[in-house]
C-alpha cells in the first residue's frame, strides 16, 4: 500500500496510522449534482421510503452501491460490483491522481465538524488502538463482508473519534499538530463543496504534501480512537483482513477521524421497533416493574418528558404505537437486581439499553433478539410511524453521554448493540476507496 510520508518506526505502529489513498470520487459533470448522489450511511436509510427517494434523486446515487436491490443477497452484491465497475468505465467515478488524506467539513444545525478521511491501519481489539463500545450482529457482518468482497471497495467512511490537543500546537518541541494542519488546509480551495437536502454543507480538501502527511502521522501515532459509528463495518474490515494475504490493501479500512477535543460529536439515541408486540400487550405485561404515565401528545411533549425523567435517577423510556405515548420510569430496584447482570461496571448496569434488553426485552416481554422481532431506527418520528403502521411498539430512548461511552470502552466493556448514534455522520458518496487502486 502506498503510504507516502508515513514512518515505519515503533511509534507509527503503537497508535493510529492513517494512510493516504487514491480517492474514488464522482465526476461533477457526469451527475446531476454532488448532493443528489450522496446518501446517509447504509444503516440510517429508512427503508423502503427513504431508499426509493434516494434511488430517484439521481440514477447514479450511491445507494445503488451500498444498498443494491435484487432477489437474493448474492445477486445484490454482484449487482453492486457490476455497477461500480460500469460507473468507473463510464467515468462517472474517477480516481484522484495521487494518494491523499482528505479534510472533510460538515456544517449545519449549529454544528461545525472537521476531520480526516484516510485508510486506517487495522488493529486487533487487544492492542487498544481502536476502542469499540457496542456488540455486533453476525448477520450484518456477513452481508457487509460479501458486499465489500465483491466490490473490492470501502464504500463508506466509518466515524471514529479521538482526543487531540486543545491547542493548535503539538508537543513541547513545537511540532505542528493534526489540528494545525487542518486549519491551514481549509484556507485553500476545496476539491468539492455541496449542500445536501438535510441542510448540511459539505466541503472536502486533499492533503498530499509529504511534510504535512508526516506531521499527521507522528501526531496520530500517540493516539487511540473510539468507534463512534461503524462497529459492524469495522468488524467486517477485520474479517476480510483475516481472509487476505498480508501485507496488502485489506490491512487498512476507510474512516473519518474526528478530534473531539476540538469538534465534540453529537450523541443521539437509537430507538427500538418491536414488530410483533402491540403496545397494549407491552403495557399489560409490565405489572409494577415501572411507573407508567400516558402522554396524549404531541411527540415533542413526550420527548420532553423523557428528557426530564432521564435527568433524574433510574431509567426511562417512552412506548409509542397506539396513537399515544407512555412514559416508563422509576423501575423496581429489586427487579433490576434480579435481572441485570451484576458482573459488569456500575455505569454499564445503569445504561438504559442494558435495562431495556435485560429487564424488558428478555425478562418481561420475552422478545427474541432477532431482526424478525427487533428493528433499530435512528429517526424518532420514523420509529413512531412504523410502530403505528405495523401495530407494533416503538421504544424511544434517551441518548448516552459520550464520556460514559468512552469510559466503558477504555475498560474493554461493550454496550448493548445499537446503544448510541454519534453524529453528524459523514455523507456517503463524497469519497470512496477502491482496493484495486490502493
Tab-separated table of N, CA and C in Angstrom, residues 93-250:
chain	number	residue	atom	x	y	z
A	93	UNK	N	-17.391	7.786	-11.922
A	93	UNK	CA	-16.462	7.814	-10.799
A	93	UNK	C	-15.051	7.765	-11.357
A	94	UNK	N	-14.163	8.579	-10.821
A	94	UNK	CA	-12.779	8.603	-11.297
A	94	UNK	C	-11.834	8.745	-10.107
A	95	UNK	N	-10.668	8.096	-10.178
A	95	UNK	CA	-9.715	8.184	-9.066
A	95	UNK	C	-8.949	9.499	-9.090
A	96	UNK	N	-8.608	9.998	-7.916
A	96	UNK	CA	-7.719	11.144	-7.827
A	96	UNK	C	-6.319	10.744	-8.289
A	97	UNK	N	-5.519	11.699	-8.759
A	97	UNK	CA	-4.238	11.350	-9.395
A	97	UNK	C	-3.182	10.806	-8.439
A	98	UNK	N	-3.258	11.157	-7.141
A	98	UNK	CA	-2.231	10.695	-6.208
A	98	UNK	C	-2.852	10.428	-4.846
A	99	UNK	N	-2.199	9.596	-4.038
A	99	UNK	CA	-2.729	9.301	-2.701
A	99	UNK	C	-2.815	10.569	-1.854
A	100	UNK	N	-3.855	10.633	-1.031
A	100	UNK	CA	-4.076	11.809	-0.194
A	100	UNK	C	-4.827	11.412	1.066
A	101	UNK	N	-4.677	12.217	2.108
A	101	UNK	CA	-5.649	12.267	3.184
A	101	UNK	C	-6.616	13.391	2.846
A	102	UNK	N	-7.851	13.267	3.289
A	102	UNK	CA	-8.866	14.244	2.920
A	102	UNK	C	-9.419	14.925	4.170
A	103	UNK	N	-9.370	16.254	4.182
A	103	UNK	CA	-10.038	17.024	5.225
A	103	UNK	C	-11.509	17.131	4.834
A	104	UNK	N	-12.367	16.758	5.767
A	104	UNK	CA	-13.813	16.759	5.497
A	104	UNK	C	-14.504	17.648	6.520
A	105	UNK	N	-15.320	18.566	6.036
A	105	UNK	CA	-16.034	19.508	6.890
A	105	UNK	C	-17.531	19.355	6.683
A	106	UNK	N	-18.266	19.339	7.803
A	106	UNK	CA	-19.727	19.368	7.789
A	106	UNK	C	-20.185	20.546	8.644
A	107	UNK	N	-21.169	21.268	8.116
A	107	UNK	CA	-21.663	22.446	8.841
A	107	UNK	C	-23.189	22.474	8.721
A	108	UNK	N	-23.867	22.587	9.866
A	108	UNK	CA	-25.327	22.659	9.854
A	108	UNK	C	-25.899	22.428	11.233
A	109	UNK	N	-27.132	22.923	11.463
A	109	UNK	CA	-27.828	22.758	12.747
A	109	UNK	C	-26.967	23.220	13.924
A	110	UNK	N	-26.242	24.309	13.720
A	110	UNK	CA	-25.395	24.820	14.792
A	110	UNK	C	-24.167	23.984	15.063
A	111	UNK	N	-23.829	23.067	14.150
A	111	UNK	CA	-22.688	22.165	14.335
A	111	UNK	C	-21.649	22.421	13.256
A	112	UNK	N	-20.397	22.480	13.675
A	112	UNK	CA	-19.263	22.500	12.754
A	112	UNK	C	-18.373	21.322	13.109
A	113	UNK	N	-18.161	20.443	12.160
A	113	UNK	CA	-17.316	19.279	12.393
A	113	UNK	C	-16.280	19.170	11.282
A	114	UNK	N	-15.028	18.955	11.687
A	114	UNK	CA	-13.962	18.724	10.715
A	114	UNK	C	-13.160	17.511	11.134
A	115	UNK	N	-12.717	16.750	10.163
A	115	UNK	CA	-11.904	15.581	10.461
A	115	UNK	C	-11.131	15.153	9.240
A	116	UNK	N	-10.427	14.041	9.390
A	116	UNK	CA	-9.598	13.496	8.313
A	116	UNK	C	-10.164	12.172	7.831
A	117	UNK	N	-10.321	12.038	6.526
A	117	UNK	CA	-10.685	10.767	5.912
A	117	UNK	C	-9.410	10.122	5.386
A	118	UNK	N	-9.183	8.893	5.777
A	118	UNK	CA	-8.000	8.163	5.333
A	118	UNK	C	-8.203	6.671	5.515
A	119	UNK	N	-7.170	5.916	5.186
A	119	UNK	CA	-7.184	4.455	5.321
A	119	UNK	C	-6.487	4.112	6.636
A	120	UNK	N	-7.252	3.663	7.608
A	120	UNK	CA	-6.712	3.396	8.937
A	120	UNK	C	-6.190	1.969	9.041
A	121	UNK	N	-4.974	1.852	9.601
A	121	UNK	CA	-4.391	0.521	9.828
A	121	UNK	C	-5.287	-0.273	10.767
A	122	UNK	N	-5.604	-1.500	10.374
A	122	UNK	CA	-6.449	-2.369	11.192
A	122	UNK	C	-5.626	-2.958	12.329
A	123	UNK	N	-6.199	-2.926	13.516
A	123	UNK	CA	-5.522	-3.462	14.686
A	123	UNK	C	-6.503	-4.309	15.478
A	124	UNK	N	-6.036	-5.406	16.080
A	124	UNK	CA	-6.932	-6.217	16.913
A	124	UNK	C	-7.334	-5.461	18.163
A	125	UNK	N	-8.459	-5.848	18.714
A	125	UNK	CA	-9.004	-5.132	19.867
A	125	UNK	C	-8.031	-5.112	21.045
A	126	UNK	N	-7.295	-6.205	21.229
A	126	UNK	CA	-6.430	-6.300	22.403
A	126	UNK	C	-5.295	-5.280	22.385
A	127	UNK	N	-4.976	-4.697	21.229
A	127	UNK	CA	-3.946	-3.660	21.184
A	127	UNK	C	-4.421	-2.344	21.799
A	128	UNK	N	-5.736	-2.143	21.887
A	128	UNK	CA	-6.270	-0.935	22.493
A	128	UNK	C	-6.115	0.314	21.655
A	129	UNK	N	-5.808	0.177	20.371
A	129	UNK	CA	-5.661	1.340	19.494
A	129	UNK	C	-7.032	1.823	19.020
A	130	UNK	N	-7.900	0.893	18.687
A	130	UNK	CA	-9.270	1.200	18.291
A	130	UNK	C	-10.200	0.589	19.331
A	131	UNK	N	-11.060	1.431	19.908
A	131	UNK	CA	-11.906	1.014	21.020
A	131	UNK	C	-13.357	0.887	20.560
A	132	UNK	N	-13.882	-0.317	20.455
A	132	UNK	CA	-15.316	-0.467	20.196
A	132	UNK	C	-16.099	-0.271	21.485
A	133	UNK	N	-17.355	0.096	21.355
A	133	UNK	CA	-18.186	0.225	22.557
A	133	UNK	C	-19.520	-0.493	22.432
A	134	UNK	N	-19.759	-1.160	21.298
A	134	UNK	CA	-21.016	-1.879	21.121
A	134	UNK	C	-20.758	-3.282	20.591
A	135	UNK	N	-21.673	-4.194	20.936
A	135	UNK	CA	-21.658	-5.520	20.350
A	135	UNK	C	-22.163	-5.439	18.910
A	136	UNK	N	-21.919	-6.503	18.151
A	136	UNK	CA	-22.324	-6.523	16.749
A	136	UNK	C	-23.179	-7.762	16.475
A	137	UNK	N	-23.880	-7.726	15.350
A	137	UNK	CA	-24.762	-8.818	14.944
A	137	UNK	C	-24.126	-9.553	13.761
A	138	UNK	N	-23.910	-10.861	13.880
A	138	UNK	CA	-23.185	-11.612	12.846
A	138	UNK	C	-23.804	-11.510	11.459
A	139	UNK	N	-25.143	-11.488	11.361
A	139	UNK	CA	-25.754	-11.497	10.026
A	139	UNK	C	-25.455	-10.212	9.266
A	140	UNK	N	-25.290	-9.092	9.985
A	140	UNK	CA	-24.948	-7.838	9.308
A	140	UNK	C	-23.513	-7.889	8.809
A	141	UNK	N	-22.615	-8.442	9.619
A	141	UNK	CA	-21.212	-8.578	9.195
A	141	UNK	C	-21.123	-9.459	7.956
A	142	UNK	N	-21.889	-10.536	7.918
A	142	UNK	CA	-21.883	-11.420	6.752
A	142	UNK	C	-22.285	-10.656	5.500
A	143	UNK	N	-23.333	-9.850	5.616
A	143	UNK	CA	-23.825	-9.100	4.456
A	143	UNK	C	-22.820	-8.051	4.003
A	144	UNK	N	-22.280	-7.269	4.954
A	144	UNK	CA	-21.315	-6.233	4.585
A	144	UNK	C	-20.027	-6.836	4.041
A	145	UNK	N	-19.612	-7.986	4.592
A	145	UNK	CA	-18.388	-8.632	4.105
A	145	UNK	C	-18.561	-9.090	2.665
A	146	UNK	N	-19.712	-9.672	2.358
A	146	UNK	CA	-19.953	-10.125	0.987
A	146	UNK	C	-19.968	-8.945	0.021
A	147	UNK	N	-20.564	-7.825	0.454
A	147	UNK	CA	-20.601	-6.635	-0.404
A	147	UNK	C	-19.199	-6.085	-0.630
A	148	UNK	N	-18.401	-5.954	0.417
A	148	UNK	CA	-17.037	-5.429	0.270
A	148	UNK	C	-16.168	-6.387	-0.534
A	149	UNK	N	-16.364	-7.670	-0.322
A	149	UNK	CA	-15.561	-8.670	-1.039
A	149	UNK	C	-15.833	-8.597	-2.536
A	150	UNK	N	-17.108	-8.498	-2.905
A	150	UNK	CA	-17.466	-8.474	-4.328
A	150	UNK	C	-17.081	-7.157	-4.999
A	151	UNK	N	-17.235	-6.051	-4.287
A	151	UNK	CA	-16.904	-4.751	-4.889
A	151	UNK	C	-15.424	-4.419	-4.752
A	152	UNK	N	-14.711	-5.109	-3.842
A	152	UNK	CA	-13.309	-4.782	-3.532
A	152	UNK	C	-13.172	-3.284	-3.269
A	153	UNK	N	-14.043	-2.791	-2.399
A	153	UNK	CA	-14.053	-1.359	-2.124
A	153	UNK	C	-14.577	-1.093	-0.727
A	154	UNK	N	-14.086	0.003	-0.142
A	154	UNK	CA	-14.686	0.581	1.061
A	154	UNK	C	-15.576	1.715	0.573
A	155	UNK	N	-16.874	1.519	0.633
A	155	UNK	CA	-17.811	2.455	0.031
A	155	UNK	C	-18.196	3.610	0.952
A	156	UNK	N	-17.977	3.452	2.261
A	156	UNK	CA	-18.393	4.468	3.226
A	156	UNK	C	-17.320	4.649	4.290
A	157	UNK	N	-16.997	5.883	4.648
A	157	UNK	CA	-16.077	6.081	5.771
A	157	UNK	C	-16.790	5.855	7.098
A	158	UNK	N	-16.168	5.122	8.009
A	158	UNK	CA	-16.673	4.958	9.363
A	158	UNK	C	-16.360	6.229	10.151
A	159	UNK	N	-17.121	6.499	11.198
A	159	UNK	CA	-16.899	7.680	12.027
A	159	UNK	C	-16.165	7.277	13.302
A	160	UNK	N	-14.914	7.756	13.453
A	160	UNK	CA	-14.096	7.493	14.636
A	160	UNK	C	-13.795	8.824	15.331
A	161	UNK	N	-13.648	8.776	16.653
A	161	UNK	CA	-13.261	9.975	17.388
A	161	UNK	C	-11.987	9.706	18.177
A	162	UNK	N	-11.211	10.774	18.386
A	162	UNK	CA	-10.023	10.691	19.234
A	162	UNK	C	-9.862	12.021	19.958
A	163	UNK	N	-9.050	12.004	21.005
A	163	UNK	CA	-8.804	13.211	21.781
A	163	UNK	C	-7.446	13.780	21.415
A	164	UNK	N	-7.447	14.899	20.709
A	164	UNK	CA	-6.191	15.554	20.385
A	164	UNK	C	-5.838	16.593	21.432
A	165	UNK	N	-4.915	17.470	21.096
A	165	UNK	CA	-4.552	18.567	21.988
A	165	UNK	C	-5.553	19.700	21.825
A	166	UNK	N	-5.788	20.428	22.911
A	166	UNK	CA	-6.727	21.543	22.847
A	166	UNK	C	-6.192	22.716	22.032
A	167	UNK	N	-4.858	22.814	21.929
A	167	UNK	CA	-4.261	23.936	21.202
A	167	UNK	C	-3.960	23.537	19.770
A	168	UNK	N	-3.482	24.500	18.990
A	168	UNK	CA	-3.082	24.222	17.611
A	168	UNK	C	-1.716	23.567	17.554
A	169	UNK	N	-0.990	23.614	18.669
A	169	UNK	CA	0.358	23.077	18.654
A	169	UNK	C	0.370	21.662	19.167
A	170	UNK	N	1.417	20.954	18.879
A	170	UNK	CA	1.531	19.588	19.330
A	170	UNK	C	2.368	19.489	20.577
A	171	UNK	N	3.470	18.780	20.522
A	171	UNK	CA	4.290	18.548	21.700
A	171	UNK	C	5.116	19.795	22.031
A	172	UNK	N	5.854	19.723	23.127
A	172	UNK	CA	6.620	20.874	23.585
A	172	UNK	C	7.722	21.288	22.619
A	173	UNK	N	8.094	20.412	21.710
A	173	UNK	CA	9.166	20.763	20.775
A	173	UNK	C	8.668	21.668	19.647
A	174	UNK	N	7.375	22.030	19.692
A	174	UNK	CA	6.854	22.952	18.690
A	174	UNK	C	6.345	22.277	17.436
A	175	UNK	N	6.327	20.954	17.400
A	175	UNK	CA	5.824	20.234	16.228
A	175	UNK	C	4.350	20.547	16.012
A	176	UNK	N	3.960	20.796	14.770
A	176	UNK	CA	2.563	21.072	14.460
A	176	UNK	C	1.700	19.843	14.726
A	177	UNK	N	0.475	20.094	15.185
A	177	UNK	CA	-0.473	19.011	15.407
A	177	UNK	C	-1.312	18.791	14.161
A	178	UNK	N	-2.070	17.710	14.178
A	178	UNK	CA	-3.015	17.436	13.096
A	178	UNK	C	-4.002	18.584	12.954
A	179	UNK	N	-4.459	19.124	14.092
A	179	UNK	CA	-5.412	20.232	14.049
A	179	UNK	C	-4.839	21.437	13.310
A	180	UNK	N	-3.562	21.719	13.536
A	180	UNK	CA	-2.940	22.860	12.873
A	180	UNK	C	-2.864	22.653	11.365
A	181	UNK	N	-2.559	21.431	10.951
A	181	UNK	CA	-2.519	21.140	9.510
A	181	UNK	C	-3.900	21.349	8.900
A	182	UNK	N	-4.925	20.849	9.577
A	182	UNK	CA	-6.288	21.000	9.069
A	182	UNK	C	-6.654	22.472	8.950
A	183	UNK	N	-6.306	23.260	9.962
A	183	UNK	CA	-6.667	24.680	9.936
A	183	UNK	C	-5.967	25.417	8.795
A	184	UNK	N	-4.786	24.989	8.416
A	184	UNK	CA	-4.107	25.587	7.264
A	184	UNK	C	-4.759	25.170	5.958
A	185	UNK	N	-5.107	23.884	5.873
A	185	UNK	CA	-5.633	23.352	4.612
A	185	UNK	C	-6.982	23.976	4.257
A	186	UNK	N	-7.830	24.242	5.258
A	186	UNK	CA	-9.164	24.756	4.948
A	186	UNK	C	-9.141	26.196	4.449
A	187	UNK	N	-7.984	26.842	4.478
A	187	UNK	CA	-7.864	28.179	3.905
A	187	UNK	C	-7.670	28.134	2.399
A	188	UNK	N	-7.470	26.942	1.851
A	188	UNK	CA	-7.293	26.771	0.412
A	188	UNK	C	-8.626	26.401	-0.234
A	189	UNK	N	-8.651	26.351	-1.561
A	189	UNK	CA	-9.875	25.996	-2.278
A	189	UNK	C	-10.183	24.507	-2.098
A	190	UNK	N	-11.432	24.157	-1.792
A	190	UNK	CA	-11.777	22.749	-1.611
A	190	UNK	C	-11.886	22.004	-2.945
A	191	UNK	N	-11.750	20.672	-2.852
A	191	UNK	CA	-11.987	19.827	-4.027
A	191	UNK	C	-13.452	19.856	-4.419
A	192	UNK	N	-14.321	19.886	-3.429
A	192	UNK	CA	-15.754	19.900	-3.696
A	192	UNK	C	-16.468	20.620	-2.571
A	193	UNK	N	-17.640	21.133	-2.899
A	193	UNK	CA	-18.496	21.809	-1.934
A	193	UNK	C	-19.933	21.568	-2.358
A	194	UNK	N	-20.765	21.098	-1.431
A	194	UNK	CA	-22.158	20.832	-1.759
A	194	UNK	C	-22.996	20.921	-0.498
A	195	UNK	N	-24.280	21.124	-0.668
A	195	UNK	CA	-25.225	21.149	0.444
A	195	UNK	C	-26.300	20.107	0.189
A	196	UNK	N	-26.474	19.194	1.124
A	196	UNK	CA	-27.440	18.108	0.961
A	196	UNK	C	-28.819	18.525	1.460
A	197	UNK	N	-29.827	17.704	1.158
A	197	UNK	CA	-31.218	18.063	1.460
A	197	UNK	C	-31.483	18.249	2.946
A	198	UNK	N	-30.632	17.674	3.791
A	198	UNK	CA	-30.823	17.838	5.232
A	198	UNK	C	-30.301	19.181	5.739
A	199	UNK	N	-29.796	20.009	4.825
A	199	UNK	CA	-29.320	21.332	5.198
A	199	UNK	C	-27.855	21.402	5.556
A	200	UNK	N	-27.168	20.262	5.566
A	200	UNK	CA	-25.745	20.260	5.905
A	200	UNK	C	-24.911	20.647	4.683
A	201	UNK	N	-23.928	21.511	4.937
A	201	UNK	CA	-22.958	21.881	3.909
A	201	UNK	C	-21.725	21.013	4.080
A	202	UNK	N	-21.204	20.494	2.973
A	202	UNK	CA	-20.063	19.582	2.991
A	202	UNK	C	-18.951	20.158	2.119
A	203	UNK	N	-17.716	20.117	2.642
A	203	UNK	CA	-16.545	20.513	1.856
A	203	UNK	C	-15.442	19.481	2.060
A	204	UNK	N	-14.644	19.296	1.004
A	204	UNK	CA	-13.588	18.283	1.024
A	204	UNK	C	-12.312	18.874	0.427
A	205	UNK	N	-11.175	18.668	1.112
A	205	UNK	CA	-9.860	19.078	0.629
A	205	UNK	C	-8.937	17.859	0.647
A	206	UNK	N	-7.881	17.896	-0.143
A	206	UNK	CA	-6.895	16.818	-0.117
A	206	UNK	C	-5.586	17.316	0.481
A	207	UNK	N	-4.900	16.412	1.193
A	207	UNK	CA	-3.556	16.679	1.725
A	207	UNK	C	-2.607	15.694	1.066
A	208	UNK	N	-1.694	16.218	0.266
A	208	UNK	CA	-0.730	15.364	-0.432
A	208	UNK	C	0.714	15.721	-0.097
A	209	UNK	N	0.935	16.861	0.553
A	209	UNK	CA	2.288	17.300	0.877
A	209	UNK	C	2.943	16.308	1.844
A	210	UNK	N	4.148	15.852	1.508
A	210	UNK	CA	4.825	14.827	2.304
A	210	UNK	C	5.080	15.300	3.731
A	211	UNK	N	5.417	16.577	3.895
A	211	UNK	CA	5.677	17.086	5.253
A	211	UNK	C	4.405	17.074	6.091
A	212	UNK	N	3.292	17.511	5.521
A	212	UNK	CA	2.031	17.501	6.252
A	212	UNK	C	1.623	16.075	6.636
A	213	UNK	N	1.793	15.144	5.689
A	213	UNK	CA	1.440	13.753	5.978
A	213	UNK	C	2.295	13.190	7.099
A	214	UNK	N	3.572	13.561	7.108
A	214	UNK	CA	4.466	13.078	8.160
A	214	UNK	C	4.096	13.674	9.517
A	215	UNK	N	3.725	14.959	9.541
A	215	UNK	CA	3.303	15.593	10.791
A	215	UNK	C	2.054	14.908	11.357
A	216	UNK	N	1.102	14.629	10.494
A	216	UNK	CA	-0.125	13.955	10.936
A	216	UNK	C	0.188	12.564	11.456
A	217	UNK	N	1.052	11.856	10.740
A	217	UNK	CA	1.416	10.501	11.140
A	217	UNK	C	2.057	10.482	12.523
A	218	UNK	N	2.964	11.403	12.772
A	218	UNK	CA	3.632	11.456	14.063
A	218	UNK	C	2.635	11.796	15.179
A	219	UNK	N	1.757	12.754	14.920
A	219	UNK	CA	0.773	13.149	15.929
A	219	UNK	C	-0.165	11.994	16.262
A	220	UNK	N	-0.708	11.332	15.241
A	220	UNK	CA	-1.692	10.279	15.471
A	220	UNK	C	-1.071	9.016	16.049
A	221	UNK	N	0.230	8.848	15.888
A	221	UNK	CA	0.874	7.619	16.379
A	221	UNK	C	0.813	7.507	17.895
A	222	UNK	N	0.458	8.597	18.580
A	222	UNK	CA	0.347	8.582	20.039
A	222	UNK	C	-1.109	8.545	20.493
A	223	UNK	N	-2.051	8.360	19.577
A	223	UNK	CA	-3.465	8.436	19.909
A	223	UNK	C	-4.144	7.071	19.764
A	224	UNK	N	-5.306	6.968	20.415
A	224	UNK	CA	-6.194	5.850	20.123
A	224	UNK	C	-7.570	6.415	19.808
A	225	UNK	N	-8.438	5.614	19.200
A	225	UNK	CA	-9.708	6.121	18.690
A	225	UNK	C	-10.869	5.287	19.215
A	226	UNK	N	-11.993	5.961	19.382
A	226	UNK	CA	-13.257	5.314	19.732
A	226	UNK	C	-14.076	5.152	18.460
A	227	UNK	N	-14.645	3.966	18.260
A	227	UNK	CA	-15.571	3.793	17.136
A	227	UNK	C	-16.863	4.518	17.502
A	228	UNK	N	-17.119	5.633	16.859
A	228	UNK	CA	-18.359	6.365	17.115
A	228	UNK	C	-19.508	5.775	16.306
A	229	UNK	N	-19.258	5.453	15.051
A	229	UNK	CA	-20.286	4.851	14.198
A	229	UNK	C	-19.600	3.934	13.197
A	230	UNK	N	-20.054	2.687	13.124
A	230	UNK	CA	-19.491	1.762	12.149
A	230	UNK	C	-18.941	0.486	12.756
A	231	UNK	N	-19.495	0.031	13.881
A	231	UNK	CA	-18.980	-1.184	14.511
A	231	UNK	C	-19.051	-2.400	13.589
A	232	UNK	N	-20.161	-2.531	12.886
A	232	UNK	CA	-20.303	-3.696	12.002
A	232	UNK	C	-19.328	-3.631	10.827
A	233	UNK	N	-19.121	-2.442	10.294
A	233	UNK	CA	-18.195	-2.326	9.171
A	233	UNK	C	-16.748	-2.492	9.637
A	234	UNK	N	-16.418	-2.034	10.858
A	234	UNK	CA	-15.074	-2.276	11.382
A	234	UNK	C	-14.850	-3.775	11.594
A	235	UNK	N	-15.844	-4.455	12.147
A	235	UNK	CA	-15.744	-5.913	12.303
A	235	UNK	C	-15.623	-6.591	10.943
A	236	UNK	N	-16.276	-6.023	9.942
A	236	UNK	CA	-16.158	-6.557	8.579
A	236	UNK	C	-14.751	-6.356	8.039
A	237	UNK	N	-14.182	-5.157	8.258
A	237	UNK	CA	-12.794	-4.920	7.846
A	237	UNK	C	-11.873	-5.990	8.448
A	238	UNK	N	-12.045	-6.246	9.735
A	238	UNK	CA	-11.168	-7.209	10.409
A	238	UNK	C	-11.356	-8.616	9.842
A	239	UNK	N	-12.597	-8.974	9.540
A	239	UNK	CA	-12.839	-10.314	8.976
A	239	UNK	C	-12.172	-10.448	7.608
A	240	UNK	N	-12.349	-9.464	6.761
A	240	UNK	CA	-11.766	-9.539	5.419
A	240	UNK	C	-10.246	-9.484	5.482
A	241	UNK	N	-9.723	-8.710	6.422
A	241	UNK	CA	-8.268	-8.664	6.605
A	241	UNK	C	-7.721	-10.043	6.950
A	242	UNK	N	-8.453	-10.777	7.800
A	242	UNK	CA	-8.005	-12.117	8.190
A	242	UNK	C	-8.043	-13.092	7.026
A	243	UNK	N	-8.889	-12.827	6.034
A	243	UNK	CA	-9.013	-13.718	4.878
A	243	UNK	C	-7.927	-13.489	3.834
A	244	UNK	N	-7.328	-12.313	3.828
A	244	UNK	CA	-6.445	-11.919	2.733
A	244	UNK	C	-4.979	-12.033	3.132
A	245	UNK	N	-4.098	-12.293	2.157
A	245	UNK	CA	-2.661	-12.312	2.471
A	245	UNK	C	-2.178	-10.921	2.851
A	246	UNK	N	-1.250	-10.894	3.771
A	246	UNK	CA	-0.680	-9.612	4.224
A	246	UNK	C	0.780	-9.542	3.812
A	247	UNK	N	1.352	-8.355	3.612
A	247	UNK	CA	0.658	-7.056	3.644
A	247	UNK	C	-0.114	-6.798	2.366
A	248	UNK	N	-1.082	-5.897	2.447
A	248	UNK	CA	-1.879	-5.572	1.280
A	248	UNK	C	-2.927	-4.541	1.621
A	249	UNK	N	-3.761	-4.165	0.652
A	249	UNK	CA	-4.745	-3.097	0.862
A	249	UNK	C	-5.811	-3.448	1.892
A	250	UNK	N	-6.033	-4.754	2.154
A	250	UNK	CA	-7.024	-5.153	3.150
A	250	UNK	C	-6.520	-4.937	4.578
